[in-house]
Amino acid sequence: MAERFVAGDTLDSAVAVARALNEGGFTVSLDLLGEEVTDVGSASSAVDEYVACLDRIESEGLDANISIKPTQLGLAIDESMARKAVVRLGRRAAAVGTTVTIDMEDSRYTEATVRLFEYGQAETDNFGVALQAYMKRTPADLERLIPLGGHIRLCKGAYVEPDEVAIQSKVVVDAAFDQQMRTLMEAESTVPAIATHDSDLLKTARDLGSRRNAPFEFQMLYGVRSDVQRELVAAGFPLRIYLPFGSQWYPYLTRRLAERPSNAWFFARALLSGS
Ligand code: FDA
């Protein structure tokens, strides 16, 4: 089951999948799986592994960037540790000629993650951050971050959040995404990354993108709606595939199952067939 959504346990396996995706016309964002790290040793090994990942992007000539999770780099331990990690990765990515996207985790970390983006962007100007349409604070975050340059990934939001901080109704989240996407697509100081598999939102995004005179891209998860992914690239739109790898796949897979309960049948079948 994990193999459908994850490019294997090792950097080698991720590089092989990334190369094939590049050949198919997709750019890639490599994500070393791992989150909620509570010991300093694991957080600093994650940074080393990301540096190795950037080294491979360079040596293999991949058209790829990296996506990082703040709590994997020590944010839950100490914000200054995560800052140091962000600066190290930003510098190495800049030397390789690529960018770093900071994933957005649950609402305990939103403000600190926004600060990390501000900090990294001020240092090396090659950062992006994910903002979640379901968060009530996102319109204000867009206003705060759009002028800073870099890129902003807009996604719906994958964590269970309380009513105080996040919109609960799917219809209202979709409307918020639509509105925020329009704000992003009108802005020239940032590169919008529209991260959804939702057909209605994709249709609107294609219209907005066709009229936009500045860079933007679509982003989708590896293994989700591959037919739609191929169709977007065939139509000439830039599409980056978010490509997770590594052994810590369980929380990632759980979120993918929650988004689409029918994936659980796929999961059960895989278990029964022993694959
Ligand atoms: P929605 O959930 O409404 O799905 C629309 C359609 O897409 C479904 O009807 C189904 O056909 C298909 N689909 C969606 N998810 C599927 C799945 N798991 N399996 C099979 N089919 C599926 N979240 C977050 O909180 N922080 C982050 O940093 C990121 N980063 C991120 C990067 C990228 C590139 C993407 C595409 C998404 C994220 N997300 C994320 C996840 C995001 O918040 C959201 O949970 C999922 O993308 C699902 O939402 P959709 O917009 O696809 O719509």
Coordinates of C-alpha atoms and ligand atoms in Angstrom, one line a residue:
M1 CA 0.0 0.0 0.0
A2 CA 2.8 2.4 1.0
E3 CA 4.4 1.8 -2.4
R4 CA 1.5 3.5 -4.2
F5 CA 2.2 6.8 -2.4
V6 CA 5.9 6.5 -1.4
A7 CA 9.0 6.1 -3.7
G8 CA 10.7 3.5 -1.5
D9 CA 12.7 3.5 1.6
T10 CA 16.0 4.9 0.3
L11 CA 17.3 8.0 -1.5
D12 CA 18.4 5.7 -4.3
S13 CA 14.9 4.6 -4.9
A14 CA 13.6 8.1 -4.7
V15 CA 16.2 9.3 -7.2
A16 CA 15.2 6.6 -9.7
V17 CA 11.5 7.5 -9.5
A18 CA 12.3 11.3 -9.7
R19 CA 14.4 10.6 -12.8
A20 CA 11.5 8.8 -14.4
L21 CA 9.1 11.6 -13.5
N22 CA 11.4 14.2 -15.0
E23 CA 11.5 12.1 -18.2
G24 CA 7.7 12.2 -18.2
G25 CA 7.7 16.0 -18.1
F26 CA 7.1 16.5 -14.3
T27 CA 9.2 18.4 -11.9
V28 CA 9.6 16.9 -8.4
S29 CA 9.7 17.8 -4.7
L30 CA 11.6 15.2 -2.7
D31 CA 10.2 14.7 0.8
L32 CA 12.2 12.7 3.3
L33 CA 9.4 11.2 5.5
G34 CA 9.5 12.0 9.2
E35 CA 7.8 14.4 11.6
E36 CA 7.3 15.2 15.3
V37 CA 10.9 14.4 16.1
T38 CA 11.7 14.9 19.8
D39 CA 15.4 14.1 20.0
V40 CA 18.2 16.3 18.8
G41 CA 20.1 13.4 17.2
S42 CA 17.3 12.4 14.9
A43 CA 16.6 16.1 13.9
S44 CA 20.2 16.6 12.9
S45 CA 20.4 13.4 11.0
A46 CA 17.3 14.5 9.0
V47 CA 19.2 17.7 8.0
D48 CA 22.2 15.6 6.9
E49 CA 19.9 13.4 4.9
Y50 CA 18.4 16.4 3.2
V51 CA 21.9 17.7 2.4
A52 CA 22.6 14.3 0.8
C53 CA 19.4 14.7 -1.1
L54 CA 20.4 18.1 -2.5
D55 CA 23.8 16.7 -3.4
R56 CA 22.1 14.0 -5.5
I57 CA 19.8 16.5 -7.1
E58 CA 22.9 18.3 -8.2
S59 CA 25.0 15.2 -9.3
E60 CA 22.1 13.6 -11.1
G61 CA 20.9 16.8 -12.7
L62 CA 17.4 16.3 -11.4
D63 CA 14.7 18.9 -11.9
A64 CA 13.7 18.8 -8.3
N65 CA 13.5 20.7 -5.0
I66 CA 12.9 19.6 -1.5
S67 CA 10.0 19.7 0.9
I68 CA 10.8 19.8 4.6
K69 CA 8.7 19.4 7.7
P70 CA 9.6 21.8 10.5
T71 CA 9.1 19.3 13.3
Q72 CA 11.4 16.8 11.5
L73 CA 14.1 19.4 11.8
G74 CA 13.6 20.1 15.5
L75 CA 10.8 22.7 15.7
A76 CA 9.1 20.8 18.5
I77 CA 12.3 20.8 20.5
D78 CA 13.6 24.3 19.9
E79 CA 12.8 26.9 17.3
S80 CA 16.4 28.1 17.0
M81 CA 17.4 24.6 16.0
A82 CA 14.9 24.5 13.2
R83 CA 16.1 28.0 12.1
K84 CA 19.7 26.7 11.8
A85 CA 18.5 23.7 9.8
V86 CA 16.5 26.0 7.5
V87 CA 19.5 28.2 6.8
R88 CA 21.8 25.3 6.1
L89 CA 19.4 23.7 3.7
G90 CA 18.6 27.1 2.1
R91 CA 22.2 27.7 1.4
R92 CA 22.9 24.2 0.0
A93 CA 19.8 24.4 -2.2
A94 CA 20.9 27.9 -3.5
A95 CA 24.3 26.4 -4.4
V96 CA 22.5 23.6 -6.3
G97 CA 20.2 26.2 -8.0
T98 CA 17.0 24.9 -6.4
T99 CA 14.4 25.8 -3.7
V100 CA 13.1 24.6 -0.4
T101 CA 9.4 24.3 0.4
I102 CA 8.4 24.3 4.1
D103 CA 5.4 22.0 4.6
M104 CA 2.7 23.1 6.9
E105 CA 1.9 20.8 9.8
D106 CA -0.9 21.1 12.4
S107 CA -2.0 24.4 14.0
R108 CA 0.3 24.1 17.0
Y109 CA 3.2 25.0 14.6
T110 CA 1.5 27.4 12.1
E111 CA 2.9 30.6 13.5
A112 CA 6.4 29.2 14.0
T113 CA 6.4 27.8 10.5
V114 CA 5.4 31.1 9.0
R115 CA 8.3 32.7 11.0
L116 CA 10.7 30.0 9.6
F117 CA 9.7 30.9 6.1
E118 CA 10.2 34.6 6.8
Y119 CA 13.6 33.8 8.3
G120 CA 14.8 31.5 5.5
Q121 CA 13.5 33.8 2.7
A122 CA 15.4 36.8 4.2
E123 CA 18.6 34.7 4.3
T124 CA 18.6 33.0 0.9
D125 CA 15.5 34.0 -1.1
N126 CA 14.8 30.5 -2.3
F127 CA 12.0 29.4 0.0
G128 CA 8.4 28.5 -0.2
V129 CA 5.8 27.6 2.4
A130 CA 2.5 25.7 2.3
L131 CA -0.6 27.5 3.5
Q132 CA -3.8 25.6 4.2
A133 CA -7.1 26.9 2.9
Y134 CA -9.0 25.5 5.9
M135 CA -7.2 27.7 8.4
K136 CA -9.1 30.8 9.4
R137 CA -5.8 32.8 9.5
T138 CA -4.7 32.0 6.0
P139 CA -6.1 35.2 4.3
A140 CA -4.0 37.2 6.8
D141 CA -1.0 35.0 6.2
L142 CA -1.3 35.5 2.4
E143 CA -1.3 39.2 2.9
R144 CA 1.8 38.9 5.2
L145 CA 3.8 36.5 2.9
I146 CA 3.0 37.3 -0.7
P147 CA 5.2 40.5 -0.6
L148 CA 8.2 38.4 0.5
G149 CA 8.7 36.6 -2.8
G150 CA 9.6 32.9 -3.1
H151 CA 6.7 30.6 -3.6
I152 CA 3.5 29.7 -1.8
R153 CA 1.9 26.3 -2.0
L154 CA -1.9 26.5 -1.4
C155 CA -3.4 23.2 -0.2
K156 CA -6.7 22.4 1.6
G157 CA -5.1 21.1 4.8
A158 CA -4.7 17.6 5.9
Y159 CA -4.8 17.6 9.8
V160 CA -7.8 17.3 12.1
E161 CA -8.2 20.8 13.6
P162 CA -10.7 22.4 16.0
D163 CA -13.4 24.8 15.0
E164 CA -11.6 27.8 16.6
V165 CA -8.8 27.7 14.1
A166 CA -10.1 25.8 11.0
I167 CA -13.2 25.8 8.8
Q168 CA -15.0 22.4 9.2
S169 CA -17.3 22.3 6.2
K170 CA -15.8 20.9 2.9
V171 CA -17.9 23.2 0.8
V172 CA -16.7 26.2 2.7
V173 CA -13.1 25.0 2.6
D174 CA -13.4 24.6 -1.2
A175 CA -14.8 28.2 -1.5
A176 CA -11.9 29.5 0.7
F177 CA -9.4 27.7 -1.5
D178 CA -11.0 29.2 -4.6
Q179 CA -10.8 32.7 -3.2
Q180 CA -7.2 32.3 -1.9
M181 CA -6.1 30.8 -5.2
R182 CA -7.5 33.9 -7.0
T183 CA -5.5 36.2 -4.6
L184 CA -2.3 34.2 -5.3
M185 CA -2.8 34.0 -9.0
E186 CA -3.2 37.8 -9.1
A187 CA 0.0 38.4 -7.2
E188 CA 3.2 38.9 -9.2
S189 CA 5.7 38.9 -6.2
T190 CA 5.3 35.2 -5.5
V191 CA 5.1 32.0 -7.4
P192 CA 1.8 30.3 -6.7
A193 CA 1.9 26.5 -6.4
I194 CA -1.7 25.2 -6.6
A195 CA -1.7 21.9 -4.8
T196 CA -5.0 20.1 -5.2
H197 CA -6.5 17.1 -7.0
D198 CA -10.0 18.6 -7.0
S199 CA -11.4 18.7 -10.5
D200 CA -13.5 21.9 -10.0
L201 CA -10.6 23.8 -8.5
L202 CA -8.2 22.5 -11.1
K203 CA -10.6 23.8 -13.9
T204 CA -10.6 27.3 -12.3
A205 CA -6.8 27.1 -11.8
R206 CA -6.3 26.2 -15.4
D207 CA -8.3 29.3 -16.5
L208 CA -6.5 31.6 -14.1
G209 CA -3.1 30.1 -15.1
S210 CA -3.7 30.5 -18.8
R211 CA -4.4 34.2 -18.2
R212 CA -1.4 34.7 -15.8
N213 CA 1.7 36.4 -17.2
A214 CA 4.1 35.3 -14.4
P215 CA 5.3 31.9 -13.3
F216 CA 3.1 29.4 -11.4
E217 CA 2.8 25.7 -11.1
F218 CA 0.5 22.9 -10.1
Q219 CA 1.5 20.4 -7.5
M220 CA 0.1 16.9 -6.8
L221 CA 0.9 14.0 -4.6
Y222 CA 2.7 11.0 -6.0
G223 CA 0.2 8.2 -6.6
V224 CA -2.9 10.4 -6.5
R225 CA -4.9 10.9 -9.8
S226 CA -2.0 10.0 -12.1
D227 CA -4.3 10.3 -15.1
V228 CA -5.1 13.9 -14.2
Q229 CA -1.4 14.5 -13.7
R230 CA -0.5 13.3 -17.2
E231 CA -3.4 15.3 -18.7
L232 CA -2.1 18.5 -17.1
V233 CA 1.4 18.0 -18.4
A234 CA 0.1 17.1 -21.9
A235 CA -1.9 20.4 -21.9
G236 CA 1.4 22.2 -21.3
F237 CA 1.0 23.1 -17.6
P238 CA 3.9 22.9 -15.2
L239 CA 3.3 20.2 -12.6
R240 CA 5.5 19.3 -9.7
I241 CA 5.0 15.9 -8.1
Y242 CA 5.4 15.7 -4.3
L243 CA 7.5 12.6 -3.9
P244 CA 7.9 11.1 -0.3
F245 CA 10.5 8.5 0.5
G246 CA 12.0 6.9 3.6
S247 CA 10.9 4.4 6.2
Q248 CA 8.8 6.8 8.3
W249 CA 5.7 6.5 6.1
Y250 CA 3.0 5.6 8.6
P251 CA 1.7 9.1 9.5
Y252 CA 1.8 10.2 5.8
L253 CA -0.1 7.1 4.7
T254 CA -2.7 7.6 7.4
R255 CA -3.4 11.1 6.1
R256 CA -3.8 9.8 2.6
L257 CA -6.2 7.1 3.8
A258 CA -8.3 9.7 5.7
E259 CA -8.6 11.9 2.6
R260 CA -10.1 9.0 0.7
P261 CA -11.8 6.2 2.6
S262 CA -11.9 4.0 -0.5
N263 CA -8.1 3.9 -0.2
A264 CA -8.7 1.7 2.9
W265 CA -10.2 -1.0 0.6
F266 CA -7.1 -0.8 -1.5
F267 CA -5.1 -1.1 1.8
A268 CA -7.2 -4.1 3.0
R269 CA -6.8 -5.9 -0.4
A270 CA -3.0 -5.3 -0.3
L271 CA -2.9 -6.8 3.2
L272 CA -5.0 -9.9 2.2
S273 CA -2.9 -10.6 -0.9
G274 CA 0.3 -10.2 1.2
S275 CA 1.6 -7.5 -1.2
Ligands
FDA1 P1 -10.0 16.6 -2.0 O1 -9.6 16.0 -0.7 O2 -11.4 17.2 -2.1 O3 -9.9 15.6 -3.2 C1 -10.3 15.9 -4.5 C2 -10.2 14.5 -5.3 O4 -8.9 14.1 -5.4 C3 -10.9 13.4 -4.6 O5 -12.3 13.3 -4.9 C4 -10.1 12.2 -5.1 O6 -10.6 11.9 -6.4 C5 -8.7 12.8 -5.2 N1 -7.9 12.5 -4.0 C6 -7.6 13.4 -3.0 N2 -6.8 12.8 -2.1 C7 -6.7 11.5 -2.4 C8 -6.0 10.4 -1.9 N3 -5.3 10.5 -0.7 N4 -6.0 9.2 -2.5 C9 -6.7 9.1 -3.7 N5 -7.4 10.1 -4.3 C10 -7.4 11.3 -3.6 N6 -1.5 19.3 3.6 C11 -1.1 20.0 4.7 O7 -1.8 20.1 5.7 N7 0.2 20.5 4.7 C12 1.0 20.4 3.6 O8 2.2 20.9 3.6 C13 0.5 19.8 2.4 N8 1.3 19.6 1.3 C14 0.8 19.1 0.2 C15 1.5 19.1 -1.0 C16 0.9 18.8 -2.2 C17 1.7 18.8 -3.5 C18 -0.5 18.3 -2.2 C19 -1.1 18.0 -3.5 C20 -1.2 18.3 -1.0 C21 -0.6 18.7 0.2 N9 -1.3 18.6 1.3 C22 -0.7 19.2 2.5 C23 -2.5 17.8 1.4 C24 -3.8 18.6 1.2 O9 -3.9 19.5 2.3 C25 -5.0 17.8 1.1 O10 -5.2 17.0 2.3 C26 -5.0 16.8 -0.1 O11 -4.3 17.3 -1.2 C27 -6.4 16.4 -0.5 O12 -7.1 17.5 -0.9 P2 -7.5 17.9 -2.4 O13 -7.2 19.3 -2.6 O14 -6.8 17.0 -3.3 O15 -9.0 17.8 -2.4

